[in-house]
Amino acid sequence: RAEVLKLLLSASQVDLESAPAAPFTDVPAGDWSQSYIDFAYENGVVKGQNSTHFAPSAPATRARTARPGSRHR
């Protein structure tokens, strides 16, 4: 999920540094994916598996992969 999110947001050339930290305990501080996940969560592009887990290494399903692109402003 994190890799797909990186592809989508990198293509959009968004300012990733402006987003506050997302509430996910399974995304370690300083992880390569943290800024992408924080930005996407703050801007409503993605949701977590639940309120504290994003599951960045989980496989990206077709439905979940299509959803972020349709939500991005």
mmCIF file of N, CA and C in Angstrom:
data_model
loop_
_atom_site.group_PDB
_atom_site.id
_atom_site.type_symbol
_atom_site.label_atom_id
_atom_site.label_comp_id
_atom_site.label_asym_id
_atom_site.label_seq_id
_atom_site.Cartn_x
_atom_site.Cartn_y
_atom_site.Cartn_z
ATOM 1 N N ARG A 1 0.814 -1.176 0.000
ATOM 2 C CA ARG A 1 0.000 0.000 0.000
ATOM 3 C C ARG A 1 0.864 1.248 0.000
ATOM 4 N N ALA A 2 1.939 1.250 0.762
ATOM 5 C CA ALA A 2 2.795 2.432 0.839
ATOM 6 C C ALA A 2 3.479 2.723 -0.495
ATOM 7 N N GLU A 3 3.894 1.683 -1.201
ATOM 8 C CA GLU A 3 4.571 1.897 -2.484
ATOM 9 C C GLU A 3 3.638 2.488 -3.531
ATOM 10 N N VAL A 4 2.419 2.014 -3.571
ATOM 11 C CA VAL A 4 1.434 2.560 -4.515
ATOM 12 C C VAL A 4 1.144 4.012 -4.169
ATOM 13 N N LEU A 5 1.013 4.298 -2.895
ATOM 14 C CA LEU A 5 0.765 5.663 -2.450
ATOM 15 C C LEU A 5 1.911 6.588 -2.859
ATOM 16 N N LYS A 6 3.144 6.112 -2.712
ATOM 17 C CA LYS A 6 4.301 6.909 -3.127
ATOM 18 C C LYS A 6 4.242 7.219 -4.619
ATOM 19 N N LEU A 7 3.908 6.236 -5.434
ATOM 20 C CA LEU A 7 3.809 6.459 -6.878
ATOM 21 C C LEU A 7 2.779 7.525 -7.210
ATOM 22 N N LEU A 8 1.613 7.423 -6.605
ATOM 23 C CA LEU A 8 0.536 8.380 -6.880
ATOM 24 C C LEU A 8 0.901 9.796 -6.441
ATOM 25 N N LEU A 9 1.449 9.924 -5.246
ATOM 26 C CA LEU A 9 1.754 11.257 -4.732
ATOM 27 C C LEU A 9 2.991 11.859 -5.383
ATOM 28 N N SER A 10 3.962 11.035 -5.730
ATOM 29 C CA SER A 10 5.151 11.554 -6.421
ATOM 30 C C SER A 10 4.764 12.136 -7.777
ATOM 31 N N ALA A 11 3.856 11.494 -8.449
ATOM 32 C CA ALA A 11 3.395 12.004 -9.746
ATOM 33 C C ALA A 11 2.643 13.325 -9.598
ATOM 34 N N SER A 12 2.028 13.530 -8.443
ATOM 35 C CA SER A 12 1.261 14.754 -8.197
ATOM 36 C C SER A 12 2.127 15.914 -7.732
ATOM 37 N N GLN A 13 3.370 15.641 -7.358
ATOM 38 C CA GLN A 13 4.318 16.654 -6.895
ATOM 39 C C GLN A 13 3.743 17.520 -5.778
ATOM 40 N N VAL A 14 3.216 16.893 -4.739
ATOM 41 C CA VAL A 14 2.638 17.603 -3.608
ATOM 42 C C VAL A 14 3.703 17.896 -2.562
ATOM 43 N N ASP A 15 3.443 18.869 -1.675
ATOM 44 C CA ASP A 15 4.353 19.211 -0.583
ATOM 45 C C ASP A 15 4.075 18.285 0.601
ATOM 46 N N LEU A 16 4.861 17.247 0.722
ATOM 47 C CA LEU A 16 4.633 16.235 1.748
ATOM 48 C C LEU A 16 4.984 16.705 3.154
ATOM 49 N N GLU A 17 5.849 17.680 3.261
ATOM 50 C CA GLU A 17 6.342 18.097 4.577
ATOM 51 C C GLU A 17 5.327 18.897 5.392
ATOM 52 N N SER A 18 4.259 19.328 4.796
ATOM 53 C CA SER A 18 3.299 20.182 5.499
ATOM 54 C C SER A 18 2.279 19.416 6.342
ATOM 55 N N ALA A 19 2.199 18.113 6.184
ATOM 56 C CA ALA A 19 1.171 17.323 6.875
ATOM 57 C C ALA A 19 1.601 16.922 8.282
ATOM 58 N N PRO A 20 0.681 17.006 9.243
ATOM 59 C CA PRO A 20 0.980 16.508 10.589
ATOM 60 C C PRO A 20 1.025 14.982 10.594
ATOM 61 N N ALA A 21 1.609 14.419 11.627
ATOM 62 C CA ALA A 21 1.745 12.962 11.719
ATOM 63 C C ALA A 21 0.383 12.282 11.805
ATOM 64 N N ALA A 22 0.218 11.213 11.051
ATOM 65 C CA ALA A 22 -0.989 10.389 11.107
ATOM 66 C C ALA A 22 -0.936 9.529 12.376
ATOM 67 N N PRO A 23 -2.069 9.019 12.831
ATOM 68 C CA PRO A 23 -2.123 8.290 14.108
ATOM 69 C C PRO A 23 -1.727 6.816 14.036
ATOM 70 N N PHE A 24 -1.030 6.403 12.993
ATOM 71 C CA PHE A 24 -0.767 4.983 12.793
ATOM 72 C C PHE A 24 0.480 4.511 13.538
ATOM 73 N N THR A 25 0.310 3.530 14.396
ATOM 74 C CA THR A 25 1.423 3.006 15.186
ATOM 75 C C THR A 25 2.292 2.031 14.394
ATOM 76 N N ASP A 26 1.835 1.576 13.248
ATOM 77 C CA ASP A 26 2.626 0.638 12.448
ATOM 78 C C ASP A 26 3.437 1.326 11.353
ATOM 79 N N VAL A 27 3.518 2.655 11.383
ATOM 80 C CA VAL A 27 4.369 3.413 10.472
ATOM 81 C C VAL A 27 5.427 4.093 11.345
ATOM 82 N N PRO A 28 6.638 3.527 11.397
ATOM 83 C CA PRO A 28 7.667 4.064 12.286
ATOM 84 C C PRO A 28 8.082 5.485 11.905
ATOM 85 N N ALA A 29 8.370 6.298 12.905
ATOM 86 C CA ALA A 29 8.878 7.650 12.659
ATOM 87 C C ALA A 29 10.164 7.542 11.847
ATOM 88 N N GLY A 30 10.276 8.329 10.814
ATOM 89 C CA GLY A 30 11.457 8.318 9.970
ATOM 90 C C GLY A 30 11.434 7.289 8.853
ATOM 91 N N ASP A 31 10.412 6.453 8.803
ATOM 92 C CA ASP A 31 10.293 5.467 7.732
ATOM 93 C C ASP A 31 10.136 6.188 6.398
ATOM 94 N N TRP A 32 10.641 5.594 5.313
ATOM 95 C CA TRP A 32 10.563 6.240 4.007
ATOM 96 C C TRP A 32 9.128 6.574 3.605
ATOM 97 N N SER A 33 8.171 5.813 4.101
ATOM 98 C CA SER A 33 6.780 6.004 3.698
ATOM 99 C C SER A 33 6.008 6.986 4.575
ATOM 100 N N GLN A 34 6.579 7.392 5.689
ATOM 101 C CA GLN A 34 5.832 8.195 6.663
ATOM 102 C C GLN A 34 5.271 9.487 6.081
ATOM 103 N N SER A 35 6.057 10.255 5.367
ATOM 104 C CA SER A 35 5.561 11.541 4.850
ATOM 105 C C SER A 35 4.443 11.344 3.824
ATOM 106 N N TYR A 36 4.524 10.276 3.038
ATOM 107 C CA TYR A 36 3.467 9.990 2.053
ATOM 108 C C TYR A 36 2.161 9.615 2.761
ATOM 109 N N ILE A 37 2.279 8.761 3.763
ATOM 110 C CA ILE A 37 1.098 8.322 4.504
ATOM 111 C C ILE A 37 0.499 9.476 5.296
ATOM 112 N N ASP A 38 1.343 10.273 5.944
ATOM 113 C CA ASP A 38 0.852 11.437 6.702
ATOM 114 C C ASP A 38 0.078 12.391 5.798
ATOM 115 N N PHE A 39 0.655 12.729 4.647
ATOM 116 C CA PHE A 39 -0.005 13.643 3.717
ATOM 117 C C PHE A 39 -1.335 13.075 3.224
ATOM 118 N N ALA A 40 -1.297 11.826 2.813
ATOM 119 C CA ALA A 40 -2.498 11.199 2.258
ATOM 120 C C ALA A 40 -3.606 11.097 3.297
ATOM 121 N N TYR A 41 -3.252 10.775 4.519
ATOM 122 C CA TYR A 41 -4.254 10.684 5.590
ATOM 123 C C TYR A 41 -4.841 12.066 5.904
ATOM 124 N N GLU A 42 -3.986 13.044 6.044
ATOM 125 C CA GLU A 42 -4.430 14.409 6.373
ATOM 126 C C GLU A 42 -5.358 14.979 5.304
ATOM 127 N N ASN A 43 -5.124 14.626 4.061
ATOM 128 C CA ASN A 43 -5.905 15.170 2.945
ATOM 129 C C ASN A 43 -7.032 14.259 2.484
ATOM 130 N N GLY A 44 -7.328 13.221 3.254
ATOM 131 C CA GLY A 44 -8.452 12.357 2.948
ATOM 132 C C GLY A 44 -8.260 11.433 1.769
ATOM 133 N N VAL A 45 -7.009 11.226 1.366
ATOM 134 C CA VAL A 45 -6.734 10.350 0.228
ATOM 135 C C VAL A 45 -6.824 8.887 0.645
ATOM 136 N N VAL A 46 -6.384 8.582 1.877
ATOM 137 C CA VAL A 46 -6.437 7.210 2.393
ATOM 138 C C VAL A 46 -6.984 7.197 3.812
ATOM 139 N N LYS A 47 -7.416 6.030 4.213
ATOM 140 C CA LYS A 47 -7.801 5.763 5.590
ATOM 141 C C LYS A 47 -6.943 4.609 6.065
ATOM 142 N N GLY A 48 -6.924 4.370 7.352
ATOM 143 C CA GLY A 48 -6.193 3.229 7.874
ATOM 144 C C GLY A 48 -7.046 1.974 7.863
ATOM 145 N N GLN A 49 -6.413 0.869 8.209
ATOM 146 C CA GLN A 49 -7.164 -0.376 8.387
ATOM 147 C C GLN A 49 -8.128 -0.202 9.558
ATOM 148 N N ASN A 50 -7.671 0.557 10.560
ATOM 149 C CA ASN A 50 -8.491 0.979 11.699
ATOM 150 C C ASN A 50 -7.887 2.287 12.198
ATOM 151 N N SER A 51 -8.257 2.748 13.363
ATOM 152 C CA SER A 51 -7.805 4.068 13.808
ATOM 153 C C SER A 51 -6.316 4.151 14.144
ATOM 154 N N THR A 52 -5.637 3.017 14.329
ATOM 155 C CA THR A 52 -4.218 3.065 14.678
ATOM 156 C C THR A 52 -3.302 2.268 13.749
ATOM 157 N N HIS A 53 -3.854 1.615 12.732
ATOM 158 C CA HIS A 53 -3.038 0.805 11.833
ATOM 159 C C HIS A 53 -3.317 1.138 10.366
ATOM 160 N N PHE A 54 -2.234 1.375 9.640
ATOM 161 C CA PHE A 54 -2.330 1.637 8.207
ATOM 162 C C PHE A 54 -2.019 0.392 7.377
ATOM 163 N N ALA A 55 -1.133 -0.465 7.873
ATOM 164 C CA ALA A 55 -0.685 -1.668 7.164
ATOM 165 C C ALA A 55 0.054 -1.294 5.879
ATOM 166 N N PRO A 56 1.167 -0.563 5.994
ATOM 167 C CA PRO A 56 1.879 -0.107 4.809
ATOM 168 C C PRO A 56 2.420 -1.217 3.915
ATOM 169 N N SER A 57 2.679 -2.379 4.484
ATOM 170 C CA SER A 57 3.232 -3.487 3.698
ATOM 171 C C SER A 57 2.162 -4.428 3.150
ATOM 172 N N ALA A 58 0.909 -4.156 3.463
ATOM 173 C CA ALA A 58 -0.180 -5.004 2.972
ATOM 174 C C ALA A 58 -0.300 -4.863 1.455
ATOM 175 N N PRO A 59 -0.720 -5.916 0.781
ATOM 176 C CA PRO A 59 -0.910 -5.824 -0.670
ATOM 177 C C PRO A 59 -1.956 -4.759 -1.027
ATOM 178 N N ALA A 60 -1.722 -4.083 -2.121
ATOM 179 C CA ALA A 60 -2.680 -3.086 -2.604
ATOM 180 C C ALA A 60 -3.683 -3.793 -3.509
ATOM 181 N N THR A 61 -4.930 -3.813 -3.109
ATOM 182 C CA THR A 61 -5.970 -4.423 -3.940
ATOM 183 C C THR A 61 -6.383 -3.454 -5.045
ATOM 184 N N ARG A 62 -7.047 -3.955 -6.039
ATOM 185 C CA ARG A 62 -7.507 -3.097 -7.132
ATOM 186 C C ARG A 62 -8.437 -1.999 -6.600
ATOM 187 N N ALA A 63 -9.360 -2.364 -5.733
ATOM 188 C CA ALA A 63 -10.309 -1.387 -5.191
ATOM 189 C C ALA A 63 -9.596 -0.309 -4.373
ATOM 190 N N ARG A 64 -8.661 -0.710 -3.537
ATOM 191 C CA ARG A 64 -7.941 0.269 -2.721
ATOM 192 C C ARG A 64 -6.986 1.112 -3.539
ATOM 193 N N THR A 65 -6.453 0.574 -4.612
ATOM 194 C CA THR A 65 -5.547 1.332 -5.460
ATOM 195 C C THR A 65 -6.312 2.381 -6.264
ATOM 196 N N ALA A 66 -7.492 2.063 -6.714
ATOM 197 C CA ALA A 66 -8.293 3.024 -7.490
ATOM 198 C C ALA A 66 -8.816 4.146 -6.616
ATOM 199 N N ARG A 67 -9.121 3.860 -5.374
ATOM 200 C CA ARG A 67 -9.729 4.838 -4.472
ATOM 201 C C ARG A 67 -8.857 6.071 -4.227
ATOM 202 N N PRO A 68 -7.540 5.949 -3.891
ATOM 203 C CA PRO A 68 -6.768 7.157 -3.617
ATOM 204 C C PRO A 68 -6.756 8.149 -4.765
ATOM 205 N N GLY A 69 -6.632 7.688 -5.997
ATOM 206 C CA GLY A 69 -6.626 8.605 -7.128
ATOM 207 C C GLY A 69 -7.916 9.369 -7.289
ATOM 208 N N SER A 70 -9.005 8.746 -6.927
ATOM 209 C CA SER A 70 -10.290 9.403 -7.076
ATOM 210 C C SER A 70 -10.558 10.402 -5.953
ATOM 211 N N ARG A 71 -9.852 10.277 -4.831
ATOM 212 C CA ARG A 71 -10.043 11.198 -3.712
ATOM 213 C C ARG A 71 -9.083 12.375 -3.739
ATOM 214 N N HIS A 72 -7.982 12.258 -4.463
ATOM 215 C CA HIS A 72 -6.965 13.307 -4.434
ATOM 216 C C HIS A 72 -7.513 14.598 -5.029
ATOM 217 N N ARG A 73 -7.271 15.677 -4.341
ATOM 218 C CA ARG A 73 -7.773 16.994 -4.798
ATOM 219 C C ARG A 73 -6.874 17.611 -5.816
#
